[in-house]
Short mmCIF file of C-alpha atoms in Angstrom, two decimals:
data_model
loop_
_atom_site.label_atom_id
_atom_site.label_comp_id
_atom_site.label_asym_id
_atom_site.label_seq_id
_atom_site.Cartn_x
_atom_site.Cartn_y
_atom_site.Cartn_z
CA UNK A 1 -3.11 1.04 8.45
CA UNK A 2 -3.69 4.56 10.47
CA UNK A 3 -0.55 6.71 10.61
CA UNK A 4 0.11 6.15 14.25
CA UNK A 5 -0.67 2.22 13.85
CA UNK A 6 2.25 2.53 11.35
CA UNK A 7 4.73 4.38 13.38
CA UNK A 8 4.01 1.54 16.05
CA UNK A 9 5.16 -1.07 13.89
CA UNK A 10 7.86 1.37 12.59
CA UNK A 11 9.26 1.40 16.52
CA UNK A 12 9.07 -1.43 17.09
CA UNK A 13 10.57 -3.31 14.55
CA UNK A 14 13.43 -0.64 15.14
CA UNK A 15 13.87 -1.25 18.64
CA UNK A 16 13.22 -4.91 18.14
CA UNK A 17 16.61 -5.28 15.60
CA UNK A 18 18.55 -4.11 18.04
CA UNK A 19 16.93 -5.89 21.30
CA UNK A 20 17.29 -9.67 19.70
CA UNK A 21 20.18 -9.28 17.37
CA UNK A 22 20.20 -12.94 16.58
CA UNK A 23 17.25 -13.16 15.35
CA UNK A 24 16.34 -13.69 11.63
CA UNK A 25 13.90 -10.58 10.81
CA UNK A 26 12.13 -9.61 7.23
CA UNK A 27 10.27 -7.14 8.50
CA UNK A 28 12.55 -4.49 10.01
CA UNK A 29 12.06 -1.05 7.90
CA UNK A 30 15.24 0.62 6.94
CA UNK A 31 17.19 2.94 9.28
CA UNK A 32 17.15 6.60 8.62
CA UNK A 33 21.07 5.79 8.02
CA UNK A 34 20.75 3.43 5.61
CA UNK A 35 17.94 5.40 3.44
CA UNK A 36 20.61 8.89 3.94
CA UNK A 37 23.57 6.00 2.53
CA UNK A 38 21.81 4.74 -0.54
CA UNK A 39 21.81 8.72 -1.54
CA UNK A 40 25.97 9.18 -0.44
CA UNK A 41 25.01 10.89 3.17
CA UNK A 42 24.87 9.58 6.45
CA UNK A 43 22.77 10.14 9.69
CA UNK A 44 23.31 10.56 13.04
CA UNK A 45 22.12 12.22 16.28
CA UNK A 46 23.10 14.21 19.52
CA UNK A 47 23.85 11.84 22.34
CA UNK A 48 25.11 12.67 25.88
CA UNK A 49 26.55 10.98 28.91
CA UNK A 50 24.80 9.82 31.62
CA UNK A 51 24.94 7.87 34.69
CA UNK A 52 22.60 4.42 34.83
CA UNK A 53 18.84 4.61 35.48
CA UNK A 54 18.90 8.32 34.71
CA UNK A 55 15.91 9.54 32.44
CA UNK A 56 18.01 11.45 30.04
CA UNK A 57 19.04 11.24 26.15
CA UNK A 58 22.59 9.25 27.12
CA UNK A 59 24.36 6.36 26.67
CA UNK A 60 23.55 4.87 29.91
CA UNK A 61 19.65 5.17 29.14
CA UNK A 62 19.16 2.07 27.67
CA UNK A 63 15.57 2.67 25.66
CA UNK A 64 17.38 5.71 24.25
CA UNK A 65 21.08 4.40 23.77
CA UNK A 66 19.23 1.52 21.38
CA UNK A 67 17.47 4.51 19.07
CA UNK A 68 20.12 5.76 18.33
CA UNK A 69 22.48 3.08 17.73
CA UNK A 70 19.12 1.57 15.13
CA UNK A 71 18.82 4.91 13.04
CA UNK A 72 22.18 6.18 13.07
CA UNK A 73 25.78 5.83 11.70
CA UNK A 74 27.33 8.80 13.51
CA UNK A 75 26.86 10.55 16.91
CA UNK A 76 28.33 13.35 17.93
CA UNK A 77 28.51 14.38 21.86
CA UNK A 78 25.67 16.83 23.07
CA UNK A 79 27.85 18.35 25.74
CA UNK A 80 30.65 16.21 26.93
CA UNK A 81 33.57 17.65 24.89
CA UNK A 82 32.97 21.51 25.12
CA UNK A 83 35.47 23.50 27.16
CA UNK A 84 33.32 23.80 30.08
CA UNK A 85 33.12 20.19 30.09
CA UNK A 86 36.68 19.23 29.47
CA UNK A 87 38.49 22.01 31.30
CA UNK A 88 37.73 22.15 34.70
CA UNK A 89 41.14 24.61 35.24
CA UNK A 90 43.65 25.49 33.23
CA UNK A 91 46.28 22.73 34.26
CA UNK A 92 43.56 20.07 34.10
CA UNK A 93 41.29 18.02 31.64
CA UNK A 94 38.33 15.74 32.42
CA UNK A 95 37.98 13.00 29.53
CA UNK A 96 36.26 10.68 31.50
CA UNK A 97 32.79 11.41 29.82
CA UNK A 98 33.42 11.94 26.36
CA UNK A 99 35.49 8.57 26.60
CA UNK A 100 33.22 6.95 27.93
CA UNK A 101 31.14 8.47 24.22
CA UNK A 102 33.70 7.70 21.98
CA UNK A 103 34.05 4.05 23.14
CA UNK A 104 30.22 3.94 23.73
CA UNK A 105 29.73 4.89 19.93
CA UNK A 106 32.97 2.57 18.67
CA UNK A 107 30.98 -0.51 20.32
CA UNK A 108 28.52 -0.19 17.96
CA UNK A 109 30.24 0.54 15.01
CA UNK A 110 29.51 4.14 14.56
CA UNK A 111 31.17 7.27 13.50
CA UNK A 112 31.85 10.44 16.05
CA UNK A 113 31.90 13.53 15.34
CA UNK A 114 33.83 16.27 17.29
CA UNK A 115 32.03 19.29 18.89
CA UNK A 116 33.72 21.61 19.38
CA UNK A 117 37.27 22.64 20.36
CA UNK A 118 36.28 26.67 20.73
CA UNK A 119 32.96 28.00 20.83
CA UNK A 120 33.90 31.05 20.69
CA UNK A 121 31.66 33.24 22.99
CA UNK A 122 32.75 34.71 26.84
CA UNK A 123 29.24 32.61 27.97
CA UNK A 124 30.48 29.24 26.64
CA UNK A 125 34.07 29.87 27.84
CA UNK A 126 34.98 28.06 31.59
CA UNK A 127 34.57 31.11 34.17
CA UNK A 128 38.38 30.44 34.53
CA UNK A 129 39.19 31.38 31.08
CA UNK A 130 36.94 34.62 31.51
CA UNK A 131 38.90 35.91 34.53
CA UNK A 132 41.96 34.55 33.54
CA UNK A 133 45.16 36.43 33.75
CA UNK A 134 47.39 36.13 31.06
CA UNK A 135 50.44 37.73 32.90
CA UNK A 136 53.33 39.70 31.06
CA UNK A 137 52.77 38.61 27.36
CA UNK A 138 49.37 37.94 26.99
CA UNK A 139 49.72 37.13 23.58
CA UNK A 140 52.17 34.08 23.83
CA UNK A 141 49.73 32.70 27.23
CA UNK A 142 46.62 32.79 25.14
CA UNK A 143 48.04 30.85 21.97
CA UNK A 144 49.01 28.55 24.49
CA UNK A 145 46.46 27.80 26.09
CA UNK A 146 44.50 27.68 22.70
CA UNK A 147 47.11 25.32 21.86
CA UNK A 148 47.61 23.22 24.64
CA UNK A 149 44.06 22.48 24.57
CA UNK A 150 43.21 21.48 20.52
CA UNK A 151 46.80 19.58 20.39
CA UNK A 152 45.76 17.51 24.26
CA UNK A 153 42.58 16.83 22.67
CA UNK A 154 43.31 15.74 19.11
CA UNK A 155 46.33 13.86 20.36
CA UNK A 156 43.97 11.60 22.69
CA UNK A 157 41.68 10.89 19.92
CA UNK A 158 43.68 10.66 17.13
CA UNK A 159 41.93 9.13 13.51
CA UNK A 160 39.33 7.98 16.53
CA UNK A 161 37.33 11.16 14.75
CA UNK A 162 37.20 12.15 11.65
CA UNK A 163 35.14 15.39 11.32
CA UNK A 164 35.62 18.44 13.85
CA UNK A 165 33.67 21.37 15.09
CA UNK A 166 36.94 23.46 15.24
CA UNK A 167 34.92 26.83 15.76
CA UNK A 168 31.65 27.09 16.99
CA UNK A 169 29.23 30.11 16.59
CA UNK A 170 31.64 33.09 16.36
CA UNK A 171 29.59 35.54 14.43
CA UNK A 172 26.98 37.86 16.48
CA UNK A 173 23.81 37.38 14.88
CA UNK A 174 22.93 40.84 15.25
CA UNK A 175 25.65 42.63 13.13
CA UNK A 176 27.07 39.94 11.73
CA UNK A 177 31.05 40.88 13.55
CA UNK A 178 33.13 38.52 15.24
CA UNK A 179 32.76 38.13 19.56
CA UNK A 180 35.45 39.20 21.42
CA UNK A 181 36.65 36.81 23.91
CA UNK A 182 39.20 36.50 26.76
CA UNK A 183 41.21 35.00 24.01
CA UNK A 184 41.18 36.87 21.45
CA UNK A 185 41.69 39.83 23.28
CA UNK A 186 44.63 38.33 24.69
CA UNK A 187 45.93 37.00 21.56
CA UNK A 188 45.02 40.10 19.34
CA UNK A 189 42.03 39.55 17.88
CA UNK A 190 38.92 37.50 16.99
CA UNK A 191 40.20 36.87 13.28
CA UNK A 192 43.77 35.64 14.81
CA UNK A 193 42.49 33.20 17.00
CA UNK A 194 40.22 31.61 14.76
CA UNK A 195 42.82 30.88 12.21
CA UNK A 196 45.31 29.55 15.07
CA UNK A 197 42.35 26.99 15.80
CA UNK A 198 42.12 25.84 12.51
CA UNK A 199 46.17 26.03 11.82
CA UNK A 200 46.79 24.04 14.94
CA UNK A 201 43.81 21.78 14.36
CA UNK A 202 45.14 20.86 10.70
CA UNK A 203 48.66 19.86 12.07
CA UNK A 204 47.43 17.98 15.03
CA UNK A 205 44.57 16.04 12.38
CA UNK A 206 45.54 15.84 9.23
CA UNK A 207 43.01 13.93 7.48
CA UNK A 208 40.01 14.77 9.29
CA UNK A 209 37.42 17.34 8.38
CA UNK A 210 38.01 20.52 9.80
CA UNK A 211 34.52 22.71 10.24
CA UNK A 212 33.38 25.88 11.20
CA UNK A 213 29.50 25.64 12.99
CA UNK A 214 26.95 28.11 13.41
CA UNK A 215 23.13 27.95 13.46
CA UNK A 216 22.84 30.78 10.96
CA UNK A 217 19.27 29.98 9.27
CA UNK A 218 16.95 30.36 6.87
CA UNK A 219 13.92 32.36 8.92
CA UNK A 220 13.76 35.73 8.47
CA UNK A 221 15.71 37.97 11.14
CA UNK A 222 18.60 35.69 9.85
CA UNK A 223 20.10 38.00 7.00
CA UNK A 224 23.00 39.77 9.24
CA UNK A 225 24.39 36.49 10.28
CA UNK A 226 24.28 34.89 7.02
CA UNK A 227 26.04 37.79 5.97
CA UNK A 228 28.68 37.56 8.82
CA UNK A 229 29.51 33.78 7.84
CA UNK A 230 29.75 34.74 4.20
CA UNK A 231 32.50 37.31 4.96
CA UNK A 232 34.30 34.71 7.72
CA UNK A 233 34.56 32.37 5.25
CA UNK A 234 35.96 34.78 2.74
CA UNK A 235 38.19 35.72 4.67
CA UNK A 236 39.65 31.89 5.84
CA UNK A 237 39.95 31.47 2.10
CA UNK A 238 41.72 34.95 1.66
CA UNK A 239 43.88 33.87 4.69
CA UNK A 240 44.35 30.28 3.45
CA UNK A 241 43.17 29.29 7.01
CA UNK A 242 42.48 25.29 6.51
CA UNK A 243 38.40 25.07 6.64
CA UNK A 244 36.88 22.24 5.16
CA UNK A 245 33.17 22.86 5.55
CA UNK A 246 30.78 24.40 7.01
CA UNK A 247 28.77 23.10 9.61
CA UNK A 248 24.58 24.42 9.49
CA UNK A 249 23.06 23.76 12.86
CA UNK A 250 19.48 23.81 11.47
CA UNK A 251 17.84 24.84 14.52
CA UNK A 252 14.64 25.22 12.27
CA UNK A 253 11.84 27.35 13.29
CA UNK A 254 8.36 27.02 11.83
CA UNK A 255 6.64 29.92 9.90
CA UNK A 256 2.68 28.88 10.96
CA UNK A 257 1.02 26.18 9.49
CA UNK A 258 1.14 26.37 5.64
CA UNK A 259 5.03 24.99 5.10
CA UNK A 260 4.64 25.04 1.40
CA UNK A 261 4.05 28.58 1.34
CA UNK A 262 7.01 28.88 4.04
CA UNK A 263 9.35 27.41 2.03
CA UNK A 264 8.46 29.02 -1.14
CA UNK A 265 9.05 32.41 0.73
CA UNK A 266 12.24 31.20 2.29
CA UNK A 267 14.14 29.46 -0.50
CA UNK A 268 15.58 31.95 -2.60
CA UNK A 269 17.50 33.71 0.29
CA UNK A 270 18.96 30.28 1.40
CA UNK A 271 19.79 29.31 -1.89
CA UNK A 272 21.99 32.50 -2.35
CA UNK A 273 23.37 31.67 0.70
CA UNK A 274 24.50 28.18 -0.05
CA UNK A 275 25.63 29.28 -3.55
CA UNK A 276 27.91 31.75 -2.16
CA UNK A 277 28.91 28.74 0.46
CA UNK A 278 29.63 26.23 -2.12
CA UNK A 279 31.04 28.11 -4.53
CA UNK A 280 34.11 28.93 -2.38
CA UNK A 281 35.01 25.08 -2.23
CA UNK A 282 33.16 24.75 1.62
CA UNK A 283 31.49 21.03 1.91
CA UNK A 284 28.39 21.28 3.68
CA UNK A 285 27.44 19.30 7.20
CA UNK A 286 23.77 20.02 8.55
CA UNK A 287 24.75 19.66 12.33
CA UNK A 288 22.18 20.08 14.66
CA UNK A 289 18.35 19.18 13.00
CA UNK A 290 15.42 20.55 15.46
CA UNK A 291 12.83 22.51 15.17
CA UNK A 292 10.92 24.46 17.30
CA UNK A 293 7.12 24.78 16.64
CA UNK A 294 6.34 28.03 16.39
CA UNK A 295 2.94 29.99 15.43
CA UNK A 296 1.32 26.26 15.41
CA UNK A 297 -1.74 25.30 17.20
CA UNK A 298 -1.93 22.78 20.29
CA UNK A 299 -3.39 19.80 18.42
CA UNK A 300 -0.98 17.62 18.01
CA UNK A 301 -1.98 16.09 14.67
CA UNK A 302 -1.42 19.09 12.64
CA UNK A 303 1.22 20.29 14.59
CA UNK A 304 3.17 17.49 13.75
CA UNK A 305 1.99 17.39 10.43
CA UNK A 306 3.40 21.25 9.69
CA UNK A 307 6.48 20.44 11.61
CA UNK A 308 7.38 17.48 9.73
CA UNK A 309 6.82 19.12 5.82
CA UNK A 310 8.33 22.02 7.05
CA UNK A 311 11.28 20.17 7.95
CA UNK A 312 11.11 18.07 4.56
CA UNK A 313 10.73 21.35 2.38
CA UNK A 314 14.22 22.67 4.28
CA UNK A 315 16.22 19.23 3.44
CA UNK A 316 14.85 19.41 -0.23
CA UNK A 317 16.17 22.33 -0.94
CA UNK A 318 19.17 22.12 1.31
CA UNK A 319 19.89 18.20 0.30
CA UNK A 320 19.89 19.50 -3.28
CA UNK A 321 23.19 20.52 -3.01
CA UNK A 322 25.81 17.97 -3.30
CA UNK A 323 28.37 19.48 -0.67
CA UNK A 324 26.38 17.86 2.22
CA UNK A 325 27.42 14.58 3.36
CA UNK A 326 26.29 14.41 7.21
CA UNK A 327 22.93 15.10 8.77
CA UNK A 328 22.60 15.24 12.43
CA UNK A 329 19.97 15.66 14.72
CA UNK A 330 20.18 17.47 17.74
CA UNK A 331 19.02 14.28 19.71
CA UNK A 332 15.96 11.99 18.41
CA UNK A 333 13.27 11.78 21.08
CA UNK A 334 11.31 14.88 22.67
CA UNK A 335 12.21 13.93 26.04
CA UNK A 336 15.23 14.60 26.08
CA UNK A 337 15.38 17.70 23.52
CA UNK A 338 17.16 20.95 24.86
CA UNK A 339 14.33 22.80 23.43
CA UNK A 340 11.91 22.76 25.88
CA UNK A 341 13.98 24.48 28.48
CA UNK A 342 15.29 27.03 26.37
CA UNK A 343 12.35 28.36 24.60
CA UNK A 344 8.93 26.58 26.17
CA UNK A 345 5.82 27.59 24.09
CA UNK A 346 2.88 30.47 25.35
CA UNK A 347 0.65 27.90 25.34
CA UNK A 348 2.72 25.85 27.69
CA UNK A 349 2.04 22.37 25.56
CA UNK A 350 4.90 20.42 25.68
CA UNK A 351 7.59 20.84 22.66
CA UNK A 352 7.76 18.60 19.78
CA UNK A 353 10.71 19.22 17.71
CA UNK A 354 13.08 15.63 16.99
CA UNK A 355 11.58 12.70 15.02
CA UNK A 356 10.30 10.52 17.97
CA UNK A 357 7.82 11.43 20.34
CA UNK A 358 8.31 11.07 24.15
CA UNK A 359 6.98 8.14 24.56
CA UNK A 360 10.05 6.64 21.70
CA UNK A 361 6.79 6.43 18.87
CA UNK A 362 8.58 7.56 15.32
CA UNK A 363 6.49 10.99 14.38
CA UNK A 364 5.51 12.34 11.23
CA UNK A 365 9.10 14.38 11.29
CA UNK A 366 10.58 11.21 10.68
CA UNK A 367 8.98 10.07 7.64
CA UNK A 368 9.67 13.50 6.32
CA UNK A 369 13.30 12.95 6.54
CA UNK A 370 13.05 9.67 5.65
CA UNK A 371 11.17 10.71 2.39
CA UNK A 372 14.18 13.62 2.11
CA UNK A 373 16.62 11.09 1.75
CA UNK A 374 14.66 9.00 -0.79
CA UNK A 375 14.25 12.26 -2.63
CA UNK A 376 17.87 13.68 -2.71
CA UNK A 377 20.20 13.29 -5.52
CA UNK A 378 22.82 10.72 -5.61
CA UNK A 379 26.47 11.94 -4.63
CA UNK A 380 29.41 9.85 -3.87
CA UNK A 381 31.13 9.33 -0.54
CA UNK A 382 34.69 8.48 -0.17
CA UNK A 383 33.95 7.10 3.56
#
């Protein structure tokens, strides 16, 4: 059987479980979820809201909505929960999306993750909160409205979530400092306002899993953030600011087409990085699994083919550690990827960096991670 003739069956016998759930089938391959849960992980994928008939990666998309529910055991939302989604002003929240998620993802029996309650950056901020004036005692307004907002969110959702972006992307990849934002300018500083996230997120969750995410990476130009995580994290331990993990985007980005030679030069800096990680007590959550196919040619055959053991060479070294539980995907057909509008290629051939193709055909990226999972060491899972 070719390796496209394969990935039809693979499809369709996906797409099939989950189309005529009544019926009696032998011949449905495993779910990535299932292979990730043999090993003590679990999989999941990006998902967004949507209204019906609309072509995009959401719940309302029916083709799409059935993906993910087949490969995955938790979703987390692509968009619908950030500030600018949630806060339309600062007396007023908009759930009506990311409930619409949560229930969405509860109807089918799978886990959600929570992203994020500050991404801490002006450009991700509401324009409200960048203008905003916080009056006589600027310090006492902005812990309030930090507040207000983690303890009206976790409230709603209660043990409805169990794992948290509490901070999102708050080193500068440049230098490796904290941003500055409205808020923690207001409040007193970057470091302050972090820990109040995580303090106030603790008390208003107790038992879920509190983590900081940024898309530091592996790739060379990456050494100054790395660097800038390393000393946040110190520094929440030093504080005894309550951070359970920490959350790797894994926005890959190919080195050209020889991925074994990639990830031989790539490894030992990432391994000093996730020794340092683990070795202060952080679990491990890869967050956000794309990758962007860089310095590869148009063919699509060995495109795909570089893509996909360049991914697999990243989760074999990365899934080697035992401090990762979750791997997400940010979203898990091309179509729909955030990619292609961000960062299109020269060439102008269409992007090809999640596991299914735009037409919903599984691609060689998803037997690599597939054959990661089969690969990884055992750990063991509590949940």
């Amino acid at each position: 059987m070719t390796g496209f003739a394969r990935r039809d069956v693979l499809m369709a016998g996906i797409m099939g479980a989950v189309a005529s759930p009544l019926v009696a089938r032998t011949d449905i391959p495993p779910s990535l979820d299932v292979l990730a849960r043999r090993k003590g992980l679990r999989f999941g994928s990006a998902i967004s809201w949507g209204t019906a008939g609309a072509d995009r990666g959401s719940i309302a998309n029916p083709p799409y909505a059935r993906l993910v529910a087949a490969e995955c055991g938790v979703i987390v939302a692509e968009n619908e929960m950030k500030w600018q989604a949630l806060r339309p002003s600062p007396t007023a929240f908009a759930f009506e999306r990311f409930d619409a998620i949560v229930a969405w993802a509860e109807s089918k029996r799978l886990a959600t993750r929570g992203h994020n309650l500050l991404w801490h950056q002006p450009k991700w901020l509401p324009r409200w909160l960048n203008s905003y004036d916080f009056g006589a005692t600027p310090k006492r307004e902005g812990e309030r409205l930090l507040t207000t907002h983690i303890d009206t969110v976790l409230a709603r959702y209660g043990k409805r979530i169990e794992s948290y972006d509490v901070v999102n992307e708050a080193v500068r990849p440049s230098d490796g400092q904290l941003y500055d934002t409205s808020l923690s300018t207001a409040i007193g500083g970057a470091e302050a306002t972090l820990d109040l996230a995580f303090h106030t997120a603790r008390a208003g969750a107790p038992r879920a899993e509190l983590v900081y995410n940024d898309y530091m990476s592996w790739e060379p130009g990456n050494a100054s953030h790395r660097a800038g995580v390393l000393k946040l994290l110190e520094g929440f331990k030093r504080r005894g600011t309550p951070v359970d993990a920490l959350g790797v985007q894994s926005h890959l980005v190919t080195q050209g087409l020889d991925a074994r030679a990639s990830v031989t030069r790539l490894e030992r800096d990432w391994r000093q990085f996730l020794d340092a990680v683990t070795q202060m007590g952080y679990a491990l959550v890869l967050t956000e699994l794309d990758v962007r196919d860089n310095g590869l040619p148009t063919e699509i055959t060995p495109r795909d083919r570089a893509v996909a053991d360049f991914t697999k060479g990243y989760l074999d070294v990365t899934l080697s550690y035992p401090a990762v539980r979750d791997v997400l995907s940010w979203g898990l057909c091309d179509r729909y990827s955030w990619i292609e509008g961000f960062e299109p290629r020269k060439d102008k051939a269409l992007r090809r960096p999640t596991l299914y193709d735009r037409e919903f055909r599984p691609k060689p990226m998803r037997e690599a991670v597939a054959a990661a999972f089969a690969a990884a060491p055992p750990r063991n899972r509590a949940t």
